[in-house]
Amino acid sequence: MTKLLKLLIFVNILIFSSILLNGNAKALSYDLKMEFEVNLMENNSAGVTQKVVLRNNSADFLSTSMSLDFPFAQVDSLKVVSEGTPLPATIENARLWIEFEDQALEFGETKQIDISYQVVNFVNVYGDIRGISWPKFNVEEEEIKYPLKIVYPVSWDDVYYSSEGVDMNVVFDTKRAIAFTDVTKPVGVYFGNFTLKQFNIQLDKTRLLEGETSLRLPLNNDFYISGVNESTNINRAEEVSTATIDVEKYILENPLGIISTQERKFDENISLSPYSRGIEKIDGIESNDPTKLYKVLLAKLRPQTEITQWSRKSISEILEQDKHSDIDYATVYSEVLKSKKIPTRILYGIVLFPDGNYHWHFWLTYLDKTEEESQWKQIDPFMEAVTGYEGYSNVTPVRIIWGQLNDSSDLSDINLDLFTITPEKFQLRNFTNPSAQSGYITSQLNDKPLTGEVSVLGASTNNLKVSNSLQYSILYIMAGTGLLIISAIIYKREFHFNLNRKSRN
């Protein structure tokens, strides 16, 4: 009995101690406000100024130090200053630790701390487009709102895409500045403009099935193809083109090069597919406004972040799932928009995600008729659900439309061998002069001597073809010009000869 009593007393002491410790932890709480100014530089580094205003809410303790979530593993030129006095600071375990030393913060006292540092290679360059991904900052694992100002060289052009609404956009001298008022999550921004996309594709041997000797790769008809070797056979067709690749002959050191101007329109299809079954189970989609429908559907679906094999399901099957893939999102949005007589197409291709990796991905395009001139607009609800990046007003530019999915497709027609291809050296280039762009495309395709015709895909490339008849025509013109010159010389000599004969007579 005595042993049991001692055990109960010991347990009570532990519980009482934990209560005291929790009370002290709460007493050590403080209020904190932050703001950031990020200066992007031509060398693609970022100079960051972080202002922190701290107020001690502890009535029983002095604040002699603090720590902040710090998402940068390594920075240069770290400086921490308060009221002109440098403070010791270190980065450890994704946190910034700051010691106040003899500047301990008393109850109710406020202190401003200025933190500055540089992040090397912060800006990613994709040809004429530059992109940044500003990370999320938390305070003691709690979400905090803060203003963010980004300054960058005016030569980078205006903002092409922003994952958050820009609250300020001004130009002064050689700099341009944009600002966001209440930031709570990662921010992605792309600067610049582009008229064509260029990248390489290369086989990933590790993902080939055992004994697989050839791959049949569907290609967008708008693609210009370069670097075609003996192992690859390009088959052109009016609607769908393909490349058949002999795996044994394929030379890994020579990837296929692809250029796309993405100047295409889509069929105005509003017919519901077999996958629309169960659409009547979706509540709140009475509106015909694409903006409202986008928000309603976004709230009804939950993104699946694990990479699994794609499969097409009906809306009824999709709604029964707890989580949904990108093709699930695309199916639901496509069928709902088409039910409102809004032409919609499901797209698939390669997309750069905020994790820095390229992924094969499904998203949508619909015909926006709200403006004076109707235009096809791309939307990516799955991307917004996963990353928080805006997916309606615009989509991230580092992506390529590989093709459009047939409404009744079960994915077998696009051949999943497609997904053994990984992209490299994605470039977006801007040409304001169409002739300059055509010349650039031709130069990229001329990686070996022309044999009479440029090897490209698509009817839009007819103006780039150099036919043998044209070469012979040039030779005929040159030969004809030469004969005219010779005839003129002969005529002149005969004229002088006859003139001399007359004078002698």
Coordinates of N, CA and C in Angstrom, one line a residue, residues 276-481:
S276 N -18.8 12.2 -67.4 CA -19.6 13.2 -66.7 C -20.6 12.5 -65.8
R277 N -20.7 11.2 -65.8 CA -21.7 10.5 -65.0 C -21.5 10.9 -63.5
G278 N -22.6 11.4 -62.9 CA -22.6 11.8 -61.5 C -22.5 13.3 -61.3
I279 N -22.5 14.1 -62.4 CA -22.3 15.5 -62.4 C -23.5 16.1 -61.6
E280 N -24.6 15.5 -61.6 CA -25.8 16.0 -60.8 C -25.6 16.0 -59.3
K281 N -24.6 15.3 -58.9 CA -24.3 15.2 -57.4 C -23.5 16.4 -56.9
I282 N -23.1 17.2 -57.8 CA -22.3 18.4 -57.4 C -23.2 19.5 -57.0
D283 N -23.2 20.0 -55.8 CA -24.0 21.1 -55.4 C -23.3 22.5 -55.7
G284 N -24.1 23.5 -55.8 CA -23.6 24.9 -55.9 C -23.0 25.3 -57.2
I285 N -23.4 24.6 -58.3 CA -22.8 24.9 -59.6 C -23.9 25.5 -60.5
E286 N -24.9 26.2 -59.9 CA -25.9 26.8 -60.8 C -25.4 27.9 -61.6
S287 N -24.4 28.6 -61.2 CA -23.9 29.8 -62.0 C -23.3 29.4 -63.3
N288 N -23.3 30.3 -64.3 CA -22.7 30.1 -65.6 C -21.4 30.8 -65.6
D289 N -21.0 31.5 -64.5 CA -19.7 32.3 -64.5 C -18.5 31.4 -64.2
P290 N -17.6 31.3 -65.1 CA -16.4 30.4 -64.9 C -15.6 30.7 -63.7
T291 N -15.6 32.0 -63.3 CA -14.8 32.4 -62.1 C -15.5 31.8 -60.9
K292 N -16.8 31.9 -60.8 CA -17.5 31.4 -59.6 C -17.4 29.8 -59.6
L293 N -17.6 29.2 -60.7 CA -17.5 27.8 -60.8 C -16.1 27.3 -60.4
Y294 N -15.1 28.0 -60.8 CA -13.7 27.7 -60.4 C -13.6 27.6 -58.9
K295 N -14.1 28.6 -58.2 CA -13.9 28.6 -56.7 C -14.8 27.6 -56.0
V296 N -16.0 27.4 -56.6 CA -16.9 26.3 -55.9 C -16.2 25.0 -56.0
L297 N -15.7 24.6 -57.2 CA -15.2 23.3 -57.4 C -13.8 23.1 -56.7
L298 N -13.1 24.2 -56.5 CA -11.8 24.2 -55.8 C -12.1 23.8 -54.3
A299 N -13.2 24.2 -53.8 CA -13.5 23.9 -52.4 C -14.0 22.5 -52.2
K300 N -14.4 21.8 -53.3 CA -15.0 20.5 -53.2 C -14.0 19.4 -53.4
L301 N -12.8 19.7 -53.9 CA -11.8 18.7 -54.2 C -10.6 18.8 -53.3
R302 N -9.9 17.7 -53.0 CA -8.7 17.7 -52.2 C -7.6 17.1 -53.0
P303 N -6.5 17.8 -53.1 CA -5.4 17.3 -54.0 C -4.7 16.1 -53.4
Q304 N -4.3 15.1 -54.2 CA -3.5 14.0 -53.9 C -2.1 14.3 -54.2
T305 N -1.2 14.4 -53.2 CA 0.2 14.8 -53.4 C 1.1 13.7 -53.7
E306 N 0.7 12.4 -53.5 CA 1.5 11.3 -53.8 C 1.4 11.0 -55.3
I307 N 2.6 10.7 -55.9 CA 2.6 10.4 -57.3 C 2.1 8.9 -57.5
T308 N 1.0 8.7 -58.2 CA 0.5 7.4 -58.5 C 0.2 7.3 -60.0
Q309 N -0.1 6.1 -60.4 CA -0.4 5.9 -61.9 C -1.8 6.6 -62.2
W310 N -1.8 7.3 -63.3 CA -3.1 8.0 -63.7 C -4.1 7.0 -64.1
S311 N -5.4 7.3 -63.8 CA -6.5 6.5 -64.4 C -7.7 7.5 -64.4
R312 N -8.5 7.3 -65.4 CA -9.7 8.1 -65.6 C -10.9 7.6 -64.9
K313 N -11.6 8.4 -64.2 CA -12.8 8.0 -63.5 C -14.0 8.9 -63.8
S314 N -15.2 8.4 -63.5 CA -16.3 9.3 -63.7 C -16.4 10.3 -62.5
I315 N -17.2 11.3 -62.7 CA -17.4 12.3 -61.6 C -17.9 11.6 -60.3
S316 N -18.8 10.6 -60.5 CA -19.4 9.9 -59.4 C -18.3 9.2 -58.6
E317 N -17.4 8.5 -59.3 CA -16.3 7.8 -58.7 C -15.3 8.8 -58.0
I318 N -15.1 9.9 -58.7 CA -14.1 10.9 -58.1 C -14.6 11.5 -56.8
L319 N -16.0 11.8 -56.8 CA -16.5 12.4 -55.6 C -16.5 11.5 -54.4
E320 N -16.4 10.2 -54.6 CA -16.4 9.2 -53.5 C -15.0 9.1 -52.9
Q321 N -14.0 9.6 -53.6 CA -12.6 9.5 -53.1 C -12.3 10.7 -52.1
D322 N -11.4 10.4 -51.2 CA -11.0 11.4 -50.2 C -10.0 12.4 -50.9
K323 N -9.2 11.9 -51.8 CA -8.2 12.8 -52.4 C -8.3 12.6 -53.9
H324 N -7.8 13.6 -54.7 CA -8.0 13.6 -56.1 C -6.7 14.0 -56.9
S325 N -6.5 13.3 -58.0 CA -5.3 13.6 -58.8 C -5.6 14.7 -59.8
D326 N -4.5 15.1 -60.5 CA -4.7 16.2 -61.4 C -5.6 15.9 -62.6
I327 N -5.7 14.6 -63.0 CA -6.6 14.2 -64.0 C -8.0 14.2 -63.5
D328 N -8.2 13.9 -62.2 CA -9.5 14.0 -61.5 C -10.0 15.5 -61.5
Y329 N -9.1 16.4 -61.1 CA -9.5 17.8 -61.2 C -9.9 18.2 -62.6
A330 N -9.1 17.8 -63.6 CA -9.3 18.2 -65.0 C -10.7 17.7 -65.5
T331 N -11.0 16.4 -65.1 CA -12.2 15.8 -65.5 C -13.4 16.6 -64.9
V332 N -13.4 16.8 -63.6 CA -14.6 17.5 -63.0 C -14.8 18.9 -63.6
Y333 N -13.7 19.7 -63.7 CA -13.8 21.0 -64.2 C -14.3 21.0 -65.7
S334 N -13.7 20.1 -66.5 CA -14.0 20.1 -67.9 C -15.5 19.8 -68.1
E335 N -16.0 18.8 -67.4 CA -17.4 18.4 -67.6 C -18.4 19.4 -67.0
V336 N -18.1 20.1 -65.9 CA -18.9 21.1 -65.4 C -19.0 22.3 -66.3
L337 N -17.8 22.7 -66.8 CA -17.8 23.9 -67.8 C -18.5 23.6 -69.1
K338 N -18.4 22.4 -69.6 CA -19.1 22.0 -70.8 C -20.6 21.9 -70.6
S339 N -21.0 21.5 -69.4 CA -22.4 21.5 -69.1 C -23.0 22.9 -69.1
K340 N -22.2 23.9 -69.0 CA -22.6 25.3 -69.1 C -22.4 25.9 -70.5
K341 N -22.2 25.0 -71.5 CA -22.0 25.4 -72.9 C -20.7 26.2 -73.0
I342 N -19.7 25.9 -72.2 CA -18.4 26.6 -72.3 C -17.4 25.6 -72.9
P343 N -16.9 25.9 -74.1 CA -16.0 24.9 -74.7 C -14.7 24.7 -73.9
T344 N -14.4 23.5 -73.6 CA -13.3 23.2 -72.7 C -12.5 22.0 -73.3
R345 N -11.1 22.0 -73.0 CA -10.3 20.9 -73.4 C -9.3 20.6 -72.3
I346 N -9.1 19.3 -72.0 CA -8.1 18.8 -71.1 C -6.7 18.8 -71.8
L347 N -5.7 19.4 -71.2 CA -4.4 19.4 -71.8 C -3.5 18.5 -70.9
Y348 N -2.4 18.0 -71.5 CA -1.4 17.3 -70.8 C 0.0 17.7 -71.3
G349 N 1.0 17.7 -70.4 CA 2.3 18.1 -70.8 C 3.3 18.2 -69.7
I350 N 4.4 18.9 -69.8 CA 5.4 19.0 -68.8 C 5.3 20.3 -68.1
V351 N 5.3 20.3 -66.8 CA 5.1 21.5 -66.0 C 6.2 21.6 -64.9
L352 N 6.8 22.7 -64.7 CA 7.8 22.9 -63.6 C 7.0 23.2 -62.3
F353 N 7.2 22.4 -61.3 CA 6.5 22.6 -60.0 C 7.4 23.4 -59.1
P354 N 6.8 24.0 -58.0 CA 7.6 24.8 -57.1 C 8.7 24.1 -56.4
D355 N 8.7 22.7 -56.4 CA 9.8 21.9 -55.8 C 11.0 21.9 -56.7
G356 N 10.9 22.6 -57.9 CA 12.1 22.7 -58.7 C 12.2 21.5 -59.7
N357 N 11.3 20.6 -59.7 CA 11.3 19.4 -60.6 C 10.2 19.6 -61.7
Y358 N 10.4 18.9 -62.8 CA 9.5 18.9 -63.9 C 8.6 17.7 -63.7
H359 N 7.3 17.8 -63.9 CA 6.3 16.7 -63.8 C 5.4 16.7 -65.0
W360 N 5.1 15.5 -65.4 CA 4.0 15.4 -66.4 C 2.7 15.7 -65.6
H361 N 1.8 16.4 -66.3 CA 0.7 17.0 -65.6 C -0.5 17.2 -66.5
F362 N -1.7 17.2 -65.9 CA -3.0 17.5 -66.6 C -3.5 18.8 -66.1
W363 N -4.0 19.7 -67.0 CA -4.7 20.9 -66.7 C -5.7 21.2 -67.8
L364 N -6.3 22.4 -67.9 CA -7.4 22.7 -68.8 C -7.2 24.0 -69.6
T365 N -7.9 24.1 -70.6 CA -8.1 25.4 -71.3 C -9.6 25.5 -71.7
Y366 N -10.2 26.7 -71.5 CA -11.6 26.9 -71.9 C -11.7 28.2 -72.7
L367 N -12.7 28.3 -73.5 CA -12.9 29.5 -74.3 C -13.6 30.6 -73.5
D368 N -12.8 31.6 -73.2 CA -13.3 32.7 -72.4 C -13.9 33.7 -73.4
K369 N -15.2 33.9 -73.1 CA -16.0 34.8 -74.0 C -16.4 36.1 -73.3
T370 N -15.7 36.4 -72.2 CA -16.1 37.6 -71.4 C -15.5 38.9 -72.0
E371 N -14.5 38.7 -72.8 CA -13.9 39.9 -73.5 C -14.5 40.1 -74.8
E372 N -14.1 41.2 -75.5 CA -14.7 41.6 -76.8 C -14.3 40.5 -77.8
E373 N -13.1 40.0 -77.7 CA -12.7 38.9 -78.6 C -12.4 37.6 -77.8
S374 N -13.1 36.6 -78.1 CA -13.0 35.3 -77.4 C -11.6 34.8 -77.5
Q375 N -11.1 34.2 -76.4 CA -9.7 33.6 -76.5 C -9.7 32.4 -75.5
W376 N -8.8 31.5 -75.9 CA -8.6 30.3 -75.1 C -7.7 30.6 -73.9
K377 N -8.2 30.2 -72.7 CA -7.6 30.6 -71.4 C -7.2 29.3 -70.7
Q378 N -6.0 29.2 -70.2 CA -5.6 28.0 -69.5 C -5.8 28.2 -68.0
I379 N -6.3 27.1 -67.3 CA -6.4 27.2 -65.9 C -5.8 25.9 -65.3
D380 N -5.4 26.0 -64.0 CA -4.7 24.9 -63.4 C -5.2 24.8 -61.9
P381 N -6.4 24.2 -61.7 CA -6.9 24.2 -60.3 C -6.1 23.2 -59.4
F382 N -5.5 22.1 -60.0 CA -4.8 21.2 -59.1 C -3.5 21.9 -58.6
M383 N -2.8 22.6 -59.5 CA -1.6 23.4 -59.1 C -1.9 24.3 -57.9
E384 N -3.0 25.0 -58.0 CA -3.4 26.0 -57.0 C -3.7 25.2 -55.7
A385 N -4.4 24.1 -55.8 CA -4.7 23.3 -54.6 C -3.5 22.8 -53.9
V386 N -2.5 22.4 -54.6 CA -1.3 21.8 -54.1 C -0.3 22.8 -53.5
T387 N -0.1 23.9 -54.3 CA 1.0 24.8 -54.0 C 0.5 26.2 -53.5
G388 N -0.8 26.5 -53.7 CA -1.3 27.8 -53.3 C -1.1 28.8 -54.4
Y389 N -0.4 28.4 -55.5 CA -0.1 29.3 -56.6 C -1.4 29.6 -57.4
E390 N -1.6 30.8 -57.8 CA -2.8 31.2 -58.5 C -2.9 30.3 -59.8
G391 N -4.1 29.8 -60.0 CA -4.3 28.9 -61.2 C -5.4 29.3 -62.1
Y392 N -6.0 30.4 -61.8 CA -7.1 30.9 -62.7 C -6.8 32.1 -63.5
S393 N -6.3 33.1 -62.9 CA -6.0 34.3 -63.7 C -4.9 34.1 -64.8
N394 N -4.0 33.2 -64.4 CA -2.9 32.9 -65.3 C -2.3 31.6 -64.8
V395 N -1.5 30.9 -65.6 CA -0.8 29.7 -65.2 C 0.7 30.0 -65.3
T396 N 1.5 29.2 -64.6 CA 2.9 29.4 -64.6 C 3.5 29.1 -66.0
P397 N 4.4 29.9 -66.5 CA 4.8 29.8 -67.9 C 5.8 28.7 -68.2
V398 N 6.5 28.1 -67.2 CA 7.4 27.0 -67.5 C 6.7 25.7 -67.6
R399 N 6.0 25.6 -68.8 CA 5.2 24.4 -69.0 C 5.1 24.2 -70.6
I400 N 4.9 23.0 -71.0 CA 4.7 22.8 -72.4 C 3.4 22.0 -72.7
I401 N 2.6 22.4 -73.6 CA 1.4 21.6 -74.0 C 1.9 20.5 -74.9
W402 N 1.8 19.3 -74.4 CA 2.3 18.1 -75.3 C 1.1 17.7 -76.1
G403 N -0.1 17.8 -75.6 CA -1.3 17.4 -76.4 C -2.6 17.7 -75.7
Q404 N -3.7 17.4 -76.3 CA -5.0 17.6 -75.7 C -5.6 16.2 -75.6
L405 N -6.3 15.9 -74.5 CA -6.9 14.6 -74.2 C -8.2 14.5 -74.9
N406 N -8.4 13.4 -75.6 CA -9.7 13.1 -76.2 C -10.7 12.9 -75.1
D407 N -12.0 13.4 -75.2 CA -13.0 13.4 -74.2 C -13.2 12.0 -73.7
S408 N -13.2 11.0 -74.5 CA -13.5 9.6 -74.1 C -12.3 8.8 -73.8
S409 N -11.1 9.5 -73.8 CA -9.9 8.7 -73.6 C -9.8 8.1 -72.3
D410 N -9.3 6.8 -72.3 CA -8.9 6.2 -71.0 C -7.4 6.2 -70.7
L411 N -6.7 7.1 -71.5 CA -5.3 7.4 -71.4 C -4.5 6.4 -72.2
S412 N -5.0 5.3 -72.7 CA -4.2 4.4 -73.4 C -3.8 5.0 -74.8
D413 N -4.6 5.9 -75.3 CA -4.4 6.4 -76.7 C -3.2 7.4 -76.7
I414 N -2.8 8.0 -75.5 CA -1.7 8.9 -75.5 C -0.4 8.1 -75.1
N415 N -0.5 6.8 -74.8 CA 0.6 5.9 -74.6 C 1.4 6.4 -73.4
L416 N 1.3 5.6 -72.3 CA 2.1 6.0 -71.1 C 3.6 5.9 -71.2
D417 N 4.1 5.4 -72.4 CA 5.5 5.4 -72.6 C 6.0 6.9 -72.6
L418 N 5.1 7.8 -72.9 CA 5.4 9.2 -73.0 C 6.0 9.6 -71.7
F419 N 5.6 9.0 -70.6 CA 6.0 9.5 -69.3 C 7.4 9.0 -68.8
T420 N 8.1 8.4 -69.8 CA 9.5 8.0 -69.5 C 10.5 9.1 -70.0
I421 N 9.9 10.2 -70.5 CA 10.7 11.3 -71.0 C 10.9 12.4 -70.0
T422 N 12.1 12.8 -69.8 CA 12.3 13.9 -68.8 C 12.9 15.1 -69.6
P423 N 12.5 16.3 -69.3 CA 12.9 17.5 -70.0 C 14.2 18.1 -69.4
E424 N 15.0 18.7 -70.3 CA 16.2 19.4 -69.8 C 16.3 20.8 -70.5
K425 N 17.0 21.7 -69.8 CA 17.3 23.0 -70.4 C 16.1 23.7 -71.0
F426 N 15.1 23.9 -70.2 CA 13.9 24.6 -70.6 C 14.2 26.0 -70.8
Q427 N 13.9 26.6 -72.0 CA 14.2 28.0 -72.3 C 12.9 28.6 -72.9
L428 N 12.6 29.8 -72.5 CA 11.5 30.6 -73.1 C 12.2 31.8 -73.7
R429 N 11.9 32.1 -75.0 CA 12.6 33.1 -75.7 C 11.6 34.1 -76.3
N430 N 12.0 35.4 -76.3 CA 11.1 36.4 -76.7 C 11.6 37.1 -78.0
F431 N 10.7 37.1 -79.1 CA 11.0 37.7 -80.3 C 9.9 38.7 -80.7
T432 N 10.2 39.9 -80.8 CA 9.2 40.9 -81.2 C 9.0 41.0 -82.7
N433 N 10.0 40.5 -83.4 CA 10.0 40.5 -84.9 C 9.8 39.1 -85.4
P434 N 8.6 38.8 -86.1 CA 8.4 37.5 -86.6 C 9.5 36.9 -87.5
S435 N 10.1 37.8 -88.3 CA 11.1 37.3 -89.2 C 12.3 36.8 -88.4
A436 N 12.7 37.5 -87.3 CA 13.8 37.1 -86.4 C 13.5 35.8 -85.8
Q437 N 12.2 35.6 -85.4 CA 11.9 34.3 -84.7 C 12.0 33.2 -85.7
S438 N 11.5 33.4 -87.0 CA 11.6 32.3 -88.0 C 13.1 32.0 -88.3
G439 N 13.9 33.1 -88.3 CA 15.3 32.8 -88.6 C 16.0 32.1 -87.4
Y440 N 15.5 32.3 -86.2 CA 16.1 31.6 -85.0 C 15.7 30.1 -85.1
I441 N 14.4 29.9 -85.4 CA 14.0 28.5 -85.5 C 14.8 27.7 -86.5
T442 N 14.9 28.4 -87.7 CA 15.7 27.7 -88.8 C 17.1 27.4 -88.4
S443 N 17.7 28.4 -87.7 CA 19.1 28.2 -87.2 C 19.2 27.0 -86.2
Q444 N 18.2 26.8 -85.4 CA 18.3 25.8 -84.4 C 18.0 24.4 -85.1
L445 N 17.3 24.4 -86.2 CA 17.0 23.1 -86.9 C 18.2 22.7 -87.8
N446 N 19.0 23.7 -88.2 CA 20.1 23.4 -89.0 C 21.4 22.9 -88.3
D447 N 21.2 21.9 -87.5 CA 22.3 21.4 -86.7 C 23.2 20.5 -87.6
K448 N 22.7 20.1 -88.8 CA 23.5 19.4 -89.8 C 23.1 19.9 -91.2
P449 N 23.9 19.7 -92.2 CA 23.7 20.3 -93.5 C 22.3 19.9 -94.0
L450 N 21.6 20.9 -94.6 CA 20.3 20.6 -95.2 C 20.3 19.7 -96.3
T451 N 19.3 18.8 -96.5 CA 19.3 17.9 -97.6 C 18.1 18.2 -98.5
G452 N 17.7 19.5 -98.5 CA 16.6 19.9 -99.4 C 15.4 20.3 -98.6
E453 N 15.2 19.8 -97.4 CA 14.0 20.2 -96.6 C 14.4 20.2 -95.1
V454 N 13.9 21.2 -94.5 CA 14.0 21.3 -93.0 C 13.1 20.2 -92.4
S455 N 13.7 19.4 -91.4 CA 12.9 18.4 -90.8 C 12.1 18.9 -89.6
V456 N 10.9 19.3 -89.9 CA 10.0 19.9 -88.8 C 8.6 19.3 -88.9
L457 N 7.8 19.6 -87.9 CA 6.4 19.1 -87.9 C 5.5 20.3 -88.1
G458 N 4.3 20.0 -88.6 CA 3.3 21.1 -88.6 C 3.2 21.8 -89.9
A459 N 1.9 22.2 -90.3 CA 1.7 22.9 -91.5 C 2.2 24.3 -91.4
S460 N 2.4 24.9 -90.2 CA 2.8 26.2 -90.0 C 4.3 26.4 -90.4
T461 N 5.0 25.3 -90.7 CA 6.4 25.4 -91.0 C 6.7 25.4 -92.5
N462 N 5.6 25.4 -93.3 CA 5.8 25.4 -94.7 C 6.7 26.5 -95.2
N463 N 6.6 27.7 -94.6 CA 7.4 28.8 -95.0 C 8.9 28.7 -94.7
L464 N 9.2 27.6 -93.9 CA 10.6 27.4 -93.5 C 11.3 26.3 -94.4
K465 N 10.5 25.7 -95.2 CA 11.0 24.6 -96.1 C 11.9 25.1 -97.2
V466 N 13.1 24.5 -97.4 CA 14.0 24.9 -98.5 C 13.9 23.7 -99.5
S467 N 13.1 23.8 -100.5 CA 12.9 22.7 -101.4 C 14.0 22.7 -102.5
N468 N 14.2 21.5 -103.1 CA 15.2 21.4 -104.2 C 14.8 22.2 -105.4
S469 N 13.5 22.4 -105.7 CA 13.1 23.2 -106.8 C 13.5 24.6 -106.6
L470 N 13.5 25.1 -105.4 CA 14.0 26.5 -105.1 C 15.4 26.6 -105.4
Q471 N 16.2 25.6 -105.0 CA 17.6 25.6 -105.2 C 17.9 25.6 -106.7
Y472 N 17.2 24.7 -107.5 CA 17.4 24.7 -108.9 C 17.0 26.0 -109.6
S473 N 15.9 26.6 -109.1 CA 15.5 27.9 -109.6 C 16.5 29.0 -109.5
I474 N 17.2 29.0 -108.3 CA 18.3 29.9 -108.1 C 19.4 29.7 -109.1
L475 N 19.7 28.4 -109.4 CA 20.8 28.1 -110.3 C 20.4 28.6 -111.7
Y476 N 19.1 28.3 -112.1 CA 18.6 28.8 -113.4 C 18.7 30.3 -113.6
I477 N 18.3 31.0 -112.5 CA 18.4 32.5 -112.6 C 19.9 32.9 -112.7
M478 N 20.8 32.3 -112.0 CA 22.2 32.7 -112.1 C 22.7 32.4 -113.5
A479 N 22.3 31.2 -114.0 CA 22.8 30.8 -115.4 C 22.2 31.8 -116.4
G480 N 20.9 32.1 -116.3 CA 20.3 33.0 -117.2 C 21.0 34.4 -117.2
T481 N 21.3 34.9 -116.0 CA 22.0 36.2 -115.8 C 23.3 36.2 -116.5

